Coordinates of C-alpha atoms and ligand atoms in Angstrom, one line a residue:
M25 CA 16.7 -9.4 15.6
I26 CA 13.3 -9.7 17.3
I27 CA 13.1 -10.0 21.0
V28 CA 9.8 -11.2 22.4
L29 CA 9.3 -10.4 26.1
R30 CA 7.2 -12.4 28.5
A31 CA 3.8 -11.1 29.7
G32 CA 4.3 -8.7 32.6
A33 CA 7.5 -7.1 31.3
T34 CA 7.9 -3.7 32.9
D35 CA 8.9 -0.4 31.3
Q36 CA 12.2 -0.7 33.1
D37 CA 12.8 -4.1 31.5
V38 CA 12.0 -2.6 28.1
R39 CA 14.3 0.4 28.7
Q40 CA 17.2 -1.8 29.7
I41 CA 17.0 -3.8 26.5
E42 CA 16.6 -0.7 24.5
E43 CA 19.8 0.7 26.0
T44 CA 21.7 -2.4 25.2
I45 CA 20.5 -2.3 21.5
K46 CA 21.3 1.4 21.2
G47 CA 24.7 0.9 22.8
K48 CA 25.6 -1.4 19.9
G49 CA 24.6 1.3 17.4
L50 CA 21.3 -0.2 16.4
T51 CA 17.8 1.3 16.7
A52 CA 15.1 -0.3 18.9
H53 CA 11.5 -0.4 17.7
I54 CA 9.0 -1.2 20.4
S55 CA 5.7 -2.8 19.7
R56 CA 3.4 -3.1 22.7
G57 CA 0.6 -5.6 22.1
V58 CA -2.2 -6.5 24.4
E59 CA -0.3 -9.5 25.8
R60 CA 3.3 -9.1 24.8
T61 CA 5.9 -6.5 24.0
I62 CA 8.1 -7.1 21.1
I63 CA 11.3 -5.3 20.5
G64 CA 12.9 -5.1 17.0
A65 CA 16.6 -4.4 16.8
I66 CA 17.1 -2.6 13.5
G67 CA 20.5 -2.2 12.0
D68 CA 23.7 -4.3 11.6
E69 CA 23.1 -7.3 13.8
R70 CA 26.6 -8.6 13.5
N71 CA 27.8 -7.2 16.9
L72 CA 24.6 -8.0 18.7
D73 CA 24.8 -11.2 20.6
P74 CA 21.5 -13.0 21.1
D75 CA 22.9 -14.5 24.3
A76 CA 22.9 -11.1 25.8
F77 CA 19.0 -11.2 25.7
E78 CA 18.3 -14.9 25.9
G79 CA 19.7 -15.1 29.4
L80 CA 17.3 -12.4 30.7
P81 CA 14.3 -13.8 32.7
V82 CA 12.0 -11.3 31.1
V83 CA 12.8 -12.5 27.6
E84 CA 10.7 -15.3 26.1
K85 CA 12.6 -15.8 22.9
V86 CA 15.0 -14.1 20.5
L87 CA 14.5 -14.5 16.8
R88 CA 17.3 -13.9 14.4
I89 CA 15.6 -12.8 11.2
L90 CA 16.7 -14.4 8.1
A91 CA 14.5 -12.2 5.9
P92 CA 16.1 -8.8 5.5
F93 CA 12.8 -7.0 6.2
K94 CA 11.9 -6.8 9.9
L95 CA 9.3 -4.1 10.8
V96 CA 7.0 -5.3 8.1
S97 CA 7.4 -9.0 8.8
R98 CA 4.8 -11.3 10.4
E99 CA 7.4 -12.3 12.9
F100 CA 7.4 -8.7 14.2
Q101 CA 3.6 -8.4 14.3
K102 CA 1.4 -11.5 14.2
E103 CA -2.0 -9.7 13.7
G104 CA -2.7 -8.1 10.3
T105 CA -2.4 -4.4 10.2
V106 CA -5.6 -2.4 9.9
I107 CA -5.3 1.1 8.6
T108 CA -8.2 3.5 9.2
V109 CA -8.5 6.7 7.1
N110 CA -11.4 9.0 7.9
G111 CA -13.5 6.1 9.1
K112 CA -12.7 3.8 6.1
R113 CA -10.5 0.7 6.7
V114 CA -7.9 -1.1 4.8
G115 CA -7.3 -4.6 6.3
G116 CA -9.8 -6.6 8.4
K117 CA -12.9 -8.4 7.2
A118 CA -14.3 -5.7 4.9
L119 CA -12.5 -5.2 1.6
A120 CA -11.2 -1.8 0.7
L121 CA -12.3 -0.6 -2.7
F122 CA -10.2 2.2 -4.3
A123 CA -11.9 3.3 -7.5
G124 CA -11.7 6.3 -9.9
P125 CA -10.1 7.4 -13.1
C126 CA -6.5 6.9 -14.0
S127 CA -6.0 10.7 -14.3
V128 CA -7.9 13.6 -12.8
E129 CA -9.1 15.3 -16.0
G130 CA -11.5 17.9 -14.7
R131 CA -13.8 19.0 -11.9
D132 CA -17.1 17.6 -13.2
M133 CA -15.7 14.2 -14.3
M134 CA -14.2 13.7 -10.8
T135 CA -17.4 14.5 -8.9
Q136 CA -19.5 12.5 -11.4
I137 CA -17.3 9.4 -11.2
G138 CA -16.8 9.9 -7.5
E139 CA -20.5 9.8 -6.8
R140 CA -21.1 6.8 -9.1
V141 CA -18.3 4.7 -7.5
A142 CA -19.4 5.8 -4.0
S143 CA -22.9 4.5 -4.6
A144 CA -21.5 1.2 -6.0
G145 CA -19.7 0.6 -2.7
A146 CA -16.2 2.1 -3.3
T147 CA -14.6 3.2 0.0
F148 CA -11.8 5.3 -1.5
L149 CA -11.6 7.6 -4.6
R150 CA -8.5 7.4 -6.7
G151 CA -7.2 9.8 -9.4
G152 CA -3.7 10.8 -10.6
A153 CA -2.7 14.5 -10.8
F154 CA 1.0 13.7 -11.5
K155 CA 1.2 10.9 -14.0
P156 CA 4.2 8.7 -14.8
R157 CA 3.9 8.4 -18.6
T158 CA 6.2 6.5 -20.9
S159 CA 6.2 9.3 -23.4
P160 CA 7.1 12.9 -22.4
Y161 CA 4.5 14.0 -25.0
A162 CA 1.6 12.2 -23.3
F163 CA -0.7 13.9 -20.8
Q164 CA 1.3 14.4 -17.7
G165 CA -1.6 15.2 -15.3
L166 CA -3.2 18.5 -14.1
G167 CA -0.8 18.9 -11.1
E168 CA -2.2 21.1 -8.3
E169 CA -5.4 21.9 -10.2
G170 CA -6.1 18.1 -10.3
L171 CA -5.4 17.8 -6.6
K172 CA -8.0 20.5 -6.0
Y173 CA -10.6 18.7 -8.1
L174 CA -9.8 15.5 -6.2
A175 CA -10.3 17.2 -2.8
E176 CA -13.6 18.7 -4.0
A177 CA -14.8 15.3 -5.0
R178 CA -13.8 14.0 -1.6
D179 CA -16.0 16.8 0.0
R180 CA -18.9 15.8 -2.3
T181 CA -18.7 12.1 -1.8
G182 CA -17.2 11.7 1.7
L183 CA -14.6 9.2 0.2
P184 CA -11.0 9.7 1.3
V185 CA -8.8 10.2 -1.8
A186 CA -5.6 8.5 -3.0
T187 CA -3.2 10.0 -5.5
E188 CA 0.3 9.4 -6.8
L189 CA 3.4 11.2 -5.6
M190 CA 6.3 10.9 -8.1
D191 CA 8.8 13.4 -6.8
P192 CA 9.9 14.4 -3.2
R193 CA 9.7 18.0 -4.3
D194 CA 5.9 17.7 -4.6
L195 CA 5.5 16.0 -1.2
D196 CA 4.1 19.0 0.8
L197 CA 1.7 19.8 -2.0
V198 CA 0.4 16.3 -2.5
A199 CA 0.2 15.6 1.2
R200 CA -1.9 18.8 1.7
Y201 CA -4.7 17.3 -0.5
A202 CA -4.3 13.5 -0.4
D203 CA -5.6 11.2 2.3
V204 CA -3.5 8.3 1.0
I205 CA -0.3 8.7 -1.0
Q206 CA 0.4 6.3 -3.8
I207 CA 3.9 5.3 -4.8
G208 CA 3.7 4.0 -8.3
A209 CA 5.3 0.9 -9.8
R210 CA 8.0 2.9 -11.5
N211 CA 9.0 4.5 -8.2
M212 CA 9.0 1.4 -6.0
Q213 CA 12.7 1.6 -5.6
N214 CA 13.1 5.4 -5.6
F215 CA 14.6 5.2 -2.1
R216 CA 14.7 9.0 -1.5
L217 CA 11.0 9.1 -2.2
L218 CA 10.3 6.1 0.1
T219 CA 12.4 7.7 2.9
E220 CA 10.4 11.0 2.6
V221 CA 6.9 9.3 2.7
G222 CA 8.2 7.3 5.6
K223 CA 8.4 10.5 7.7
L224 CA 4.7 11.3 7.1
D225 CA 1.8 10.4 9.3
K226 CA -0.3 9.3 6.3
P227 CA -1.1 6.0 4.7
V228 CA 1.0 5.0 1.7
I229 CA 0.0 2.6 -1.1
L230 CA 3.2 0.9 -2.3
K231 CA 2.7 -0.6 -5.7
R232 CA 4.9 -3.5 -6.7
G233 CA 7.5 -2.5 -9.2
M234 CA 7.0 -4.1 -12.6
S235 CA 10.1 -6.2 -12.4
A236 CA 10.4 -6.4 -8.6
T237 CA 10.6 -9.6 -6.6
I238 CA 8.5 -10.0 -3.6
Q239 CA 11.5 -9.6 -1.4
E240 CA 12.5 -6.3 -3.1
W241 CA 8.9 -5.1 -2.7
L242 CA 8.9 -5.8 1.0
M243 CA 12.4 -4.2 1.4
S244 CA 10.9 -1.0 -0.1
A245 CA 8.1 -1.2 2.4
E246 CA 10.8 -1.6 5.1
Y247 CA 12.3 1.7 3.9
I248 CA 9.0 3.5 4.6
A249 CA 8.5 1.7 7.9
S250 CA 12.0 2.2 9.2
E251 CA 11.4 6.0 9.0
G252 CA 8.4 5.6 11.3
N253 CA 5.5 5.3 9.0
Q254 CA 3.9 1.8 9.4
K255 CA 0.7 2.7 7.5
I256 CA 1.6 0.9 4.3
I257 CA -0.8 -0.8 1.9
L258 CA 0.9 -3.1 -0.6
C259 CA -0.6 -3.2 -4.1
E260 CA 0.0 -6.1 -6.6
R261 CA -0.5 -4.6 -10.0
G262 CA 1.1 -7.2 -12.3
I263 CA 4.6 -7.8 -13.3
R264 CA 6.4 -7.8 -16.6
T265 CA 6.9 -11.2 -18.3
Y266 CA 7.3 -12.5 -21.8
E267 CA 3.5 -12.6 -22.2
T268 CA 2.0 -10.0 -24.5
A269 CA -1.7 -10.9 -24.4
T270 CA -2.1 -8.8 -21.2
R271 CA -0.4 -5.5 -20.3
N272 CA 1.3 -7.2 -17.3
T273 CA 1.1 -10.7 -15.8
F274 CA -1.1 -10.6 -12.7
D275 CA 0.9 -12.4 -10.0
V276 CA -2.0 -13.8 -8.0
S277 CA 0.4 -16.0 -5.9
S278 CA 2.1 -12.9 -4.5
I279 CA -1.0 -12.2 -2.5
P280 CA -0.9 -15.2 -0.2
V281 CA 2.9 -15.2 -0.2
V282 CA 3.1 -11.6 1.0
K283 CA 0.3 -12.1 3.5
S284 CA 2.3 -14.9 5.0
L285 CA 5.5 -12.9 5.1
S286 CA 4.1 -9.6 6.2
H287 CA 1.4 -8.1 8.5
L288 CA 0.6 -5.3 6.0
P289 CA -2.6 -5.2 4.1
V290 CA -2.4 -6.2 0.4
I291 CA -4.7 -4.9 -2.3
A292 CA -4.8 -5.8 -6.0
D293 CA -5.0 -3.6 -9.1
P294 CA -6.5 -5.8 -11.8
S295 CA -6.8 -2.8 -14.2
H296 CA -3.0 -2.2 -14.6
A297 CA -2.4 -5.9 -14.5
A298 CA -4.9 -6.7 -17.3
G299 CA -4.7 -3.6 -19.5
K300 CA -8.1 -4.5 -20.9
M301 CA -11.5 -3.9 -19.3
A302 CA -12.9 -7.4 -20.1
L303 CA -10.2 -8.9 -17.9
V304 CA -10.6 -6.7 -14.9
E305 CA -13.4 -8.7 -13.3
P306 CA -11.9 -12.2 -13.5
L307 CA -8.6 -10.9 -12.1
A308 CA -10.4 -9.1 -9.3
A309 CA -12.3 -12.2 -8.4
A310 CA -9.1 -14.2 -8.3
A311 CA -7.4 -11.6 -6.1
I312 CA -10.3 -11.7 -3.6
A313 CA -10.3 -15.5 -3.6
A314 CA -6.6 -15.4 -2.9
G315 CA -7.0 -13.3 0.2
A316 CA -6.5 -9.7 -1.0
D317 CA -7.6 -7.0 1.4
G318 CA -9.1 -4.9 -1.3
L319 CA -8.9 -3.7 -4.9
M320 CA -7.9 -0.7 -6.9
V321 CA -10.0 -0.3 -10.1
E322 CA -9.9 2.3 -12.8
V323 CA -13.3 3.7 -13.6
H324 CA -14.0 6.3 -16.3
H325 CA -17.4 7.7 -17.6
Q326 CA -16.1 7.8 -21.2
P327 CA -13.2 5.3 -21.5
E328 CA -12.8 5.9 -25.2
K329 CA -12.0 9.6 -24.5
A330 CA -9.9 9.0 -21.3
L331 CA -6.5 10.9 -21.4
S332 CA -4.8 7.8 -19.9
D333 CA -5.6 4.1 -19.5
G334 CA -9.0 4.2 -21.2
P335 CA -8.8 0.6 -22.5
Q336 CA -8.6 -0.8 -19.0
S337 CA -11.1 1.5 -17.4
L338 CA -14.6 0.3 -16.5
R339 CA -17.7 2.5 -17.1
P340 CA -19.5 3.3 -13.8
D341 CA -22.3 0.9 -14.7
A342 CA -19.9 -2.0 -15.4
F343 CA -18.1 -1.2 -12.1
T344 CA -21.4 -1.3 -10.2
Q345 CA -22.4 -4.6 -11.7
M346 CA -19.0 -6.1 -11.1
I347 CA -19.1 -5.2 -7.5
G348 CA -22.4 -6.9 -7.2
R349 CA -20.9 -10.2 -8.5
L350 CA -17.7 -9.9 -6.5
R351 CA -19.8 -9.7 -3.3
K352 CA -20.5 -13.4 -3.7
V353 CA -16.8 -14.2 -4.1
A354 CA -16.0 -12.1 -1.0
E355 CA -18.6 -13.9 1.0
A356 CA -17.3 -17.3 -0.1
V357 CA -13.9 -16.5 1.5
G358 CA -15.4 -14.9 4.6
R359 CA -15.0 -11.3 3.6
T360 CA -17.5 -8.5 2.9
I361 CA -17.7 -5.6 0.4
Ligands
LIG422 C1 -1.8 4.2 -11.8 O1 -2.3 3.8 -10.7 O2 -2.5 5.0 -12.6 C2 -0.5 3.8 -12.2 C3 0.3 4.6 -13.0 O3 -0.2 2.6 -11.7 P1 1.2 1.8 -11.8 O4 2.2 2.6 -11.0 O5 0.9 0.5 -11.1 O6 1.6 1.6 -13.2
LIG423 MN1 -3.5 4.2 -14.8

């Protein structure tokens, strides 16, 4: 349930409503906007009577939420969330550009790729140190060594770094090095992991599970938000369908749908959606045109030798040229790169 208060509601009014909610065994989340305070009652709404609030002079309206997600919903917060990390933004007019290799493979490649993507206009550097691989015999990532190279590349380029966390046991380690924590598609419904990153004061990229509906994706975001961490970036990375011509099927429609349902920023990962470097640019253009708040693109200086996801990785030159062309697409929809 969402309770919208009239302008001028006092702290005392808010406290009183909070007490009523808590008295029924629910949690109250208070959102103080410039004009209005909104209170979200989180938990089992069945014993919470909307009449108890509707009658109060300070209450403008009470919304019973049909969608099971609340804190991440547009009803809870009208304005889009903007997340700032070391001066770089996700959300708002300028697009966020996460770029870098699929896996951190070494110190030199990280700084080399980092410098190239930074000069092309990337705003964040990505690279996996813990890799979710289908085969247990495939390269699993460099672990802490990789995190160190990532942090060194951040120091050289000034770009905040994003990296995947797969296991709650690695949380302290990954959080020590990463500016943004990525939850991968395979872990979108690893609820223990979501709960743990929800306790952090660090932005989280939540990738859409490969077979997840939009509602399931937003429910996973709600898991993180309900623990207190509202700095969530949703990432559409393609879903699994019967089509085999592409690695996944890029669900471009999820971008406007999610943006209408949620205030969270949504970025798109055309690399994992396509699985082929030639398809990255058209999907990226479509994502921007559809209203995405940014992109995540895999870039590798030698894709043919990459230890993971080489076929979908762009060379730094190709990335630079692509960004130049995407700038026009961004401008056409009132955004900037
Ligand atoms: C990745 O970003 O390298 C990755 C493994 O992505 P996803 O979880 O979307 O497959
Ligand atoms: Mn990858």
